[in-house]
Structure formats: structure tokens, C-alpha cells
Coordinates of C-alpha atoms and ligand atoms in Angstrom, one line a residue:
X1 CA 87.6 109.6 82.2
X2 CA 89.7 106.8 83.6
X3 CA 91.5 105.1 80.8
X4 CA 92.5 101.4 80.8
X5 CA 96.2 100.9 80.7
X6 CA 97.6 98.5 78.1
X7 CA 100.7 97.7 80.1
X8 CA 100.2 94.0 81.1
X9 CA 103.6 92.9 79.7
X10 CA 105.4 95.8 81.4
X11 CA 103.7 94.9 84.7
X12 CA 104.9 91.2 84.4
X13 CA 108.4 92.3 83.6
X14 CA 108.6 94.8 86.4
X15 CA 107.5 92.2 88.9
X16 CA 110.4 90.0 87.7
X17 CA 112.9 92.8 87.8
X18 CA 111.8 93.9 91.3
X19 CA 112.1 90.4 92.7
X20 CA 115.6 90.2 91.3
X21 CA 116.7 93.6 92.6
X22 CA 115.4 92.8 96.1
X23 CA 117.8 89.9 96.3
X24 CA 120.9 92.0 95.5
X25 CA 123.4 92.6 98.1
X26 CA 123.3 96.4 97.6
X27 CA 119.5 96.6 97.6
X28 CA 118.3 99.4 99.8
X29 CA 115.1 98.1 101.5
X30 CA 112.9 99.5 104.2
X31 CA 112.5 97.1 107.1
X32 CA 108.7 97.0 107.9
X33 CA 109.5 96.0 111.5
X34 CA 111.8 98.9 112.1
X35 CA 110.9 100.9 115.2
X36 CA 109.9 104.3 113.9
X37 CA 109.5 105.9 117.3
X38 CA 113.2 106.7 117.1
X39 CA 112.6 108.6 113.9
X40 CA 109.8 110.5 115.5
X41 CA 112.0 111.6 118.4
X42 CA 114.7 112.7 116.0
X43 CA 112.0 114.5 113.9
X44 CA 110.5 116.3 116.9
X45 CA 114.0 117.5 117.9
X46 CA 114.8 118.7 114.4
X47 CA 111.5 120.5 114.0
X48 CA 111.9 122.3 117.3
X49 CA 115.4 123.3 116.3
X50 CA 114.1 124.7 113.1
X51 CA 111.8 127.0 115.1
X52 CA 108.5 125.2 115.0
X53 CA 106.3 125.1 118.1
X54 CA 105.6 121.8 119.8
X55 CA 102.0 121.7 118.4
X56 CA 103.3 122.5 114.9
X57 CA 106.0 119.9 115.2
X58 CA 103.3 117.3 116.1
X59 CA 101.1 118.4 113.3
X60 CA 104.0 118.0 110.8
X61 CA 104.8 114.5 112.1
X62 CA 101.1 113.5 111.8
X63 CA 101.2 114.9 108.3
X64 CA 104.2 112.6 107.5
X65 CA 102.5 109.6 109.0
X66 CA 99.2 110.2 107.1
X67 CA 101.2 110.7 103.9
X68 CA 103.1 107.4 104.4
X69 CA 99.9 105.6 105.3
X70 CA 98.7 106.1 101.7
X71 CA 101.5 103.9 100.3
X72 CA 100.0 101.6 97.6
X73 CA 102.3 98.7 98.5
X74 CA 103.2 99.1 102.1
X75 CA 104.8 95.6 102.4
X76 CA 107.1 96.0 99.3
X77 CA 110.1 97.2 101.2
X78 CA 110.2 100.5 99.5
X79 CA 110.1 103.6 101.6
X80 CA 106.3 104.4 101.9
X81 CA 106.9 108.1 101.5
X82 CA 108.6 107.6 98.2
X83 CA 105.8 105.3 97.0
X84 CA 103.2 108.0 97.7
X85 CA 105.2 110.8 96.2
X86 CA 106.0 108.8 93.0
X87 CA 102.3 108.0 92.5
X88 CA 101.3 111.7 93.0
X89 CA 104.0 112.9 90.6
X90 CA 103.2 110.5 87.7
X91 CA 99.5 111.1 88.2
X92 CA 100.1 114.8 87.7
X93 CA 102.3 114.1 84.6
X94 CA 99.8 111.7 83.0
X95 CA 97.0 114.2 83.7
X96 CA 99.0 116.9 81.9
X97 CA 99.6 114.4 79.0
X98 CA 95.9 113.8 78.8
X99 CA 95.2 117.6 78.5
X100 CA 97.8 117.8 75.8
X101 CA 96.1 115.0 73.9
X102 CA 99.1 112.6 74.4
X103 CA 98.3 109.0 74.7
X104 CA 101.6 107.2 75.1
X105 CA 101.3 107.0 78.9
X106 CA 98.7 104.3 78.5
X107 CA 101.5 101.8 77.9
X108 CA 103.6 102.8 80.8
X109 CA 104.1 100.8 84.0
X110 CA 105.8 102.4 87.1
X111 CA 108.2 101.1 89.6
X112 CA 110.6 102.1 92.3
X113 CA 114.0 100.4 92.3
X114 CA 115.4 99.4 95.7
X115 CA 118.8 100.7 94.8
X116 CA 121.0 103.6 95.8
X117 CA 121.7 106.7 93.8
X118 CA 119.4 109.4 92.4
X119 CA 118.2 108.2 89.0
X120 CA 115.1 107.8 86.8
X121 CA 115.1 105.4 83.9
X122 CA 113.0 103.8 81.2
X123 CA 113.1 100.2 80.3
X124 CA 111.6 99.0 77.0
X125 CA 109.5 95.8 77.1
X126 CA 110.7 94.1 74.0
X127 CA 108.2 93.0 71.3
X128 CA 105.7 95.6 72.7
X129 CA 105.3 99.3 72.8
X130 CA 105.2 99.2 76.6
X131 CA 107.8 100.7 78.9
X132 CA 108.6 100.7 82.6
X133 CA 109.5 104.0 84.0
X134 CA 111.3 103.6 87.3
X135 CA 113.0 105.9 89.8
X136 CA 115.6 104.9 92.4
X137 CA 114.2 104.7 96.0
X138 CA 116.5 107.6 96.9
X139 CA 115.9 110.1 94.1
X140 CA 113.3 112.2 96.1
X141 CA 115.5 112.6 99.1
X142 CA 118.3 113.8 96.9
X143 CA 116.0 116.3 95.3
X144 CA 114.9 117.4 98.7
X145 CA 118.5 117.9 100.0
X146 CA 119.6 119.9 96.9
X147 CA 116.4 121.9 96.9
X148 CA 116.9 123.0 100.5
X149 CA 120.6 123.8 99.9
X150 CA 119.6 125.8 96.8
X151 CA 116.8 127.7 98.5
X152 CA 119.1 128.6 101.5
X153 CA 121.8 129.8 99.0
X154 CA 119.3 131.9 97.1
X155 CA 118.2 133.6 100.3
X156 CA 121.7 134.6 101.1
X157 CA 121.1 137.5 98.7
X158 CA 118.0 136.9 96.5
X159 CA 118.5 139.7 94.0
X160 CA 122.2 139.3 93.6
X161 CA 122.0 135.9 91.9
X162 CA 119.9 137.1 88.9
X163 CA 121.3 140.6 88.7
X164 CA 123.1 141.9 85.6
X165 CA 126.2 142.7 87.5
X166 CA 126.5 139.3 89.0
X167 CA 130.1 138.3 89.6
X168 CA 131.1 134.6 89.9
X169 CA 133.8 135.1 92.5
X170 CA 131.5 137.3 94.6
X171 CA 128.8 134.6 94.5
X172 CA 131.2 131.9 95.7
X173 CA 132.5 134.2 98.5
X174 CA 129.0 134.8 99.7
X175 CA 128.4 131.1 99.9
X176 CA 131.7 130.1 101.5
X177 CA 131.2 132.8 104.2
X178 CA 128.2 130.8 105.4
X179 CA 130.2 127.7 106.6
X180 CA 127.1 125.8 107.8
X181 CA 125.5 126.1 104.4
X182 CA 128.7 125.2 102.5
X183 CA 129.0 122.1 104.7
X184 CA 125.4 121.3 104.0
X185 CA 126.1 121.2 100.3
X186 CA 129.3 119.2 100.8
X187 CA 127.7 116.6 103.0
X188 CA 124.8 116.2 100.7
X189 CA 127.0 115.4 97.7
X190 CA 129.4 113.3 99.7
X191 CA 126.6 111.2 101.3
X192 CA 125.2 110.4 97.9
X193 CA 128.6 109.8 96.3
X194 CA 129.6 107.4 99.0
X195 CA 126.4 105.6 99.9
X196 CA 123.8 106.4 97.2
X197 CA 121.6 107.6 100.0
X198 CA 121.2 110.5 102.4
X199 CA 122.8 108.5 105.3
X200 CA 125.6 111.0 106.0
X201 CA 123.6 114.1 105.1
X202 CA 122.6 116.3 108.1
X203 CA 118.9 116.4 108.7
X204 CA 117.8 120.0 108.8
X205 CA 114.1 120.4 108.1
X206 CA 112.8 123.6 106.6
X207 CA 112.2 126.6 108.8
X208 CA 109.0 128.5 108.5
X209 CA 110.1 130.8 105.7
X210 CA 111.8 128.0 103.8
X211 CA 108.7 125.9 103.1
X212 CA 108.8 126.8 99.4
X213 CA 111.9 124.7 98.9
X214 CA 109.3 122.0 98.3
X215 CA 108.4 123.8 95.1
X216 CA 112.0 123.4 93.8
X217 CA 112.1 119.7 94.7
X218 CA 108.8 119.1 93.0
X219 CA 110.0 120.9 89.8
X220 CA 113.2 118.7 89.8
X221 CA 111.2 115.5 90.3
X222 CA 108.6 116.3 87.6
X223 CA 111.4 117.1 85.2
X224 CA 113.3 113.9 85.9
X225 CA 110.2 111.7 85.4
X226 CA 108.8 113.6 82.5
X227 CA 112.2 113.3 80.7
X228 CA 111.7 109.5 80.8
X229 CA 108.1 109.8 79.6
X230 CA 109.7 111.8 76.7
X231 CA 112.0 108.9 75.8
X232 CA 109.0 106.6 75.9
X233 CA 106.7 108.9 73.9
X234 CA 109.4 109.3 71.2
X235 CA 110.1 105.6 71.0
X236 CA 113.7 106.0 71.9
X237 CA 115.8 102.9 72.0
X238 CA 113.4 100.8 70.0
X239 CA 114.6 101.4 66.5
X240 CA 117.1 99.1 64.7
X241 CA 119.0 102.0 63.3
X242 CA 121.9 103.5 65.3
X243 CA 120.4 106.4 67.2
X244 CA 121.8 109.9 67.8
X245 CA 121.9 109.7 71.6
X246 CA 122.5 113.5 72.0
X247 CA 119.5 114.3 69.8
X248 CA 117.4 111.9 71.9
X249 CA 118.4 113.6 75.1
X250 CA 117.5 117.1 73.8
X251 CA 114.2 115.7 72.6
X252 CA 113.4 114.2 76.0
X253 CA 114.4 117.5 77.7
X254 CA 112.0 119.4 75.4
X255 CA 109.2 117.0 76.1
X256 CA 109.9 117.4 79.9
X257 CA 109.7 121.2 79.6
X258 CA 106.4 121.0 77.8
X259 CA 105.0 118.7 80.5
X260 CA 106.4 121.0 83.3
X261 CA 104.6 123.9 81.7
X262 CA 101.4 122.0 81.4
X263 CA 101.5 120.7 85.0
X264 CA 102.0 124.3 86.2
X265 CA 98.8 125.4 84.4
X266 CA 97.0 123.8 87.4
X267 CA 99.2 124.9 90.3
X268 CA 99.1 123.2 93.7
X269 CA 98.3 126.1 96.1
X270 CA 100.9 128.5 94.9
X271 CA 102.5 129.3 91.5
X272 CA 105.8 127.4 91.0
X273 CA 108.1 129.3 88.6
X274 CA 110.6 126.4 88.8
X275 CA 108.3 124.3 86.6
X276 CA 107.5 126.4 83.5
X277 CA 111.0 128.1 83.5
X278 CA 112.8 124.7 83.5
X279 CA 114.9 125.9 86.4
X280 CA 113.9 122.8 88.3
X281 CA 115.3 120.7 85.4
X282 CA 118.5 122.8 85.3
X283 CA 119.1 122.4 89.0
X284 CA 118.6 118.6 88.7
X285 CA 120.9 118.2 85.7
X286 CA 123.6 120.2 87.4
X287 CA 123.3 118.4 90.7
X288 CA 123.7 115.1 88.9
X289 CA 126.7 116.4 87.1
X290 CA 128.4 117.6 90.3
X291 CA 127.6 114.3 92.0
X292 CA 129.3 112.5 89.1
X293 CA 132.4 114.7 89.3
X294 CA 132.5 114.0 93.1
X295 CA 132.4 110.3 92.4
X296 CA 135.2 110.7 89.9
X297 CA 137.3 112.6 92.4
X298 CA 136.7 109.8 95.0
X299 CA 137.5 107.2 92.4
X300 CA 134.3 105.2 92.5
X301 CA 133.7 106.0 88.8
X302 CA 136.9 105.8 86.8
X303 CA 135.8 106.4 83.3
X304 CA 135.7 110.0 82.1
X305 CA 132.6 111.8 81.1
X306 CA 130.2 109.5 79.2
X307 CA 129.6 110.5 75.6
X308 CA 126.0 109.3 75.3
X309 CA 124.9 112.5 77.1
X310 CA 125.5 116.0 75.8
X311 CA 127.2 118.5 78.1
X312 CA 124.9 119.8 80.8
X313 CA 125.2 123.5 80.0
X314 CA 124.5 122.8 76.3
X315 CA 121.4 121.0 77.4
X316 CA 120.3 123.8 79.6
X317 CA 121.0 126.4 76.9
X318 CA 118.5 124.6 74.8
X319 CA 115.8 125.3 77.4
X320 CA 115.7 128.8 75.9
X321 CA 113.4 127.3 73.3
X322 CA 110.6 127.3 75.8
X323 CA 109.2 129.5 73.0
X324 CA 105.7 130.7 72.5
X325 CA 106.0 133.0 75.5
X326 CA 105.5 136.7 75.7
X327 CA 108.9 138.5 75.8
X328 CA 108.5 139.8 79.3
X329 CA 107.4 136.3 80.5
X330 CA 110.3 134.7 78.7
X331 CA 112.8 137.0 80.4
X332 CA 111.2 136.5 83.8
X333 CA 111.5 132.7 83.5
X334 CA 114.9 132.8 82.0
X335 CA 116.1 134.7 85.1
X336 CA 115.1 131.6 87.2
X337 CA 117.3 129.4 84.9
X338 CA 120.2 131.9 85.1
X339 CA 120.0 131.9 88.9
X340 CA 119.8 128.1 88.9
X341 CA 123.0 127.8 86.9
X342 CA 124.9 130.4 88.9
X343 CA 124.0 128.9 92.3
X344 CA 124.7 125.3 91.2
X345 CA 128.0 126.3 89.7
X346 CA 129.0 128.2 92.9
X347 CA 128.1 125.1 95.0
X348 CA 130.3 122.9 92.8
X349 CA 133.2 125.3 93.0
X350 CA 132.9 125.5 96.8
X351 CA 132.9 121.7 97.0
X352 CA 136.1 121.3 95.0
X353 CA 137.8 124.3 96.7
X354 CA 137.1 123.0 100.2
X355 CA 137.8 119.3 99.7
X356 CA 141.2 118.5 98.4
X357 CA 141.9 115.8 95.8
X358 CA 143.8 113.9 98.6
X359 CA 140.7 114.1 100.9
X360 CA 138.5 112.8 98.1
X361 CA 140.9 109.9 97.6
X362 CA 140.9 109.1 101.3
X363 CA 137.1 108.9 101.3
X364 CA 137.2 106.1 98.9
X365 CA 137.4 103.4 101.6
X366 CA 134.1 104.7 103.0
X367 CA 132.3 104.2 99.7
X368 CA 129.7 101.6 99.9
X369 CA 127.9 102.5 96.7
X370 CA 129.2 102.2 93.2
X371 CA 126.6 102.9 90.5
X372 CA 125.8 99.9 88.4
X373 CA 126.1 102.0 85.3
X374 CA 128.6 104.8 85.2
X375 CA 125.8 106.8 83.8
X376 CA 123.9 108.3 86.7
X377 CA 121.1 109.5 84.5
X378 CA 120.1 106.4 82.6
Ligands
ZN1 ZN1 117.6 110.7 78.9

């Protein structure tokens, strides 16, 4: 049954916001007249290097083109791929909410902000119960980069990361011994810290056995967006009383976990353990935290850790309350979260071991992006 949305006020407000954002000097817009044949040449080369045959490379390029062609607003200046992906993700989330008997998504409007940086946010439409849930135009690329790096790190030694005799130093050594992979992590974080986009990140498409990195990216994205639906569903930021912002974050996380589990009850092709385990959410939260620390080291954010958000590891520890599971299932899923935390911590340690404070400071002059809010996760 297709429901009618009651989001007319949110729609109006979003149109105004979008027009204003587009005029900004730091707006990141897609030029519709841009010659995409250059991209295709680059893609072809990258796919061939990743071990795909010529026919397979062409098929993948066609798949990308068909995907982009579904963009609901091709002329908006927003990357068409991001438009299609966002629509697919929120459609999955709202379908899960329908199955859970939740109605609040009827008053949600969606938008993509033409700004740098990976973020998702909720804007209240005053005097109504409507909200606009937006993502930054570069959120999905960020998730894709981190998911690839994560997957490659996991495959250095798949059983080691979740084993009982895991050793932190040993994990870091395994990662640093793969210098290509270490650099991939570093460039991904630096690119986002300096430009808010993937401009400086190396383009290394997945090899044949790496396709399931997309599962990780999807779990990160669904968590990010569902977290904002959680703030909307719980009416956060609307009361007149002073709110407990930490409690609100925990509440939005729990909501996101519930949605991730429900989405996964109808898997796309293959089971995705990164959804019901919350490992996708853990990877995302830790990636955002590392990015923020990198920006602090570079000096583009000067204020220390913002107090409105609880500590990331405290947030992830609360994921253990994905209760109502069989003990064996609980343990299996917890292992995914444990692995997520270990790999993300190792990557952060490598980052700060290989790049010196002086080098970070020197990079400052290359920074073209400073987040409008010092809170990357709004
Ligand atoms: Zn939040």
C-alpha cells in the first residue's frame, strides 16, 4: 500500500535550503555538461587493473550508467549515483518501518546537500512534526572507501581479527606490512579531511573476490540514515526542555540497530551480517571519529572533542543490547562488532604512526574544506 506523505512544509523548506546551499562558494556540484568519456577511460583502466576481463569491465561500466540514469532529479547538480543510492536506501528503511508498524516516516522529506564531508542530518520543520533528513553528497563515497579498506584489512588474516588471542600490536604490524593498504587508509582519510571529498583518494575498484565490500558500505549507510530517522521518530530537538543529548544519541543508535535488523530480514541476494550485528554502524562511527581526529591534527577543527556526542566506544558498547537473540547468534554477531572495532582502531593507529604531527600541520595549506559545524555527525 502506497501511503501519502504529509511532508508539504518540509518539501517547501528543503527547496529553499537547497537553493541557498547551491549558491555557496564551497558547494560541491556536478556539472551536467562534464565530459564523462574521461571517467569511462579511467574506469576501464582501473577495472582491467583489478583483474576484470574487457567484457566484464564494459558490463560494469554499463551497470554504472544504467544506475545513474535512474536519478530522480538529473538536472539538480547532485551526483546522479548518489541520488539513486539515497532513494534506494531510504526506500528500504521506510519499508522496514512499515513492517514494524512505525508511521513517523510519513512526515519525512529527503534531500542531498551539495556540501563536502560525510554526514547525515535531520532538520526539524518548525511548527510541524515534519523533518528533512539529508545526507551530504559525499557520504556514500566515503562509506565505499572505508568499506574497501576495511574489507582488504580483514582479508589480510580473516580469523585473526576475531580470535580470542588477538593482539593489538600484532594487528597493527600486519596492517603496516602491507604498505599499499596502509597508504589506501591514509589517503582516504586525508582526502576527506582536506577536501570533504574523495578527490585525493586512489581509485581502486574491487577485485573479483572483494565484491562483498558493498555489503559493508550498505550497512554503514543504512545505519547512518536510520540513526536520523531515529531522531525524527523520537521527536528529538523539538521539546522546550533542555535535552540530554547523550541519551538522545543512544536512543537514535538503538533505533538504527532495530531498523538494520529489520532491513536484513529481507536480504538483497546474500545475507549481510554487518547489518543485524551493528558492525556497519560501528565501522561508520569509528571512521567519523578518526576523520575528526585527523582534522584536529591538521588544524582545520580547533575545538576539542564536542560534548554533545558520547564517546564512540561507549556508543558501540551499547550495541550489545541487540537483545532478543539466541546466545549463539548473539556471539556470532558480536564477533563482527569486535572485528570492526579492532580493524578500525588499527587503521587509526597506523595513520597517526606514519604521519607525524609536523606533516599533518604542513597539510593545512592544502585544506579546502572546513566543516561548517565542528560536529561531523550532526
Ligand atoms: Zn545523532
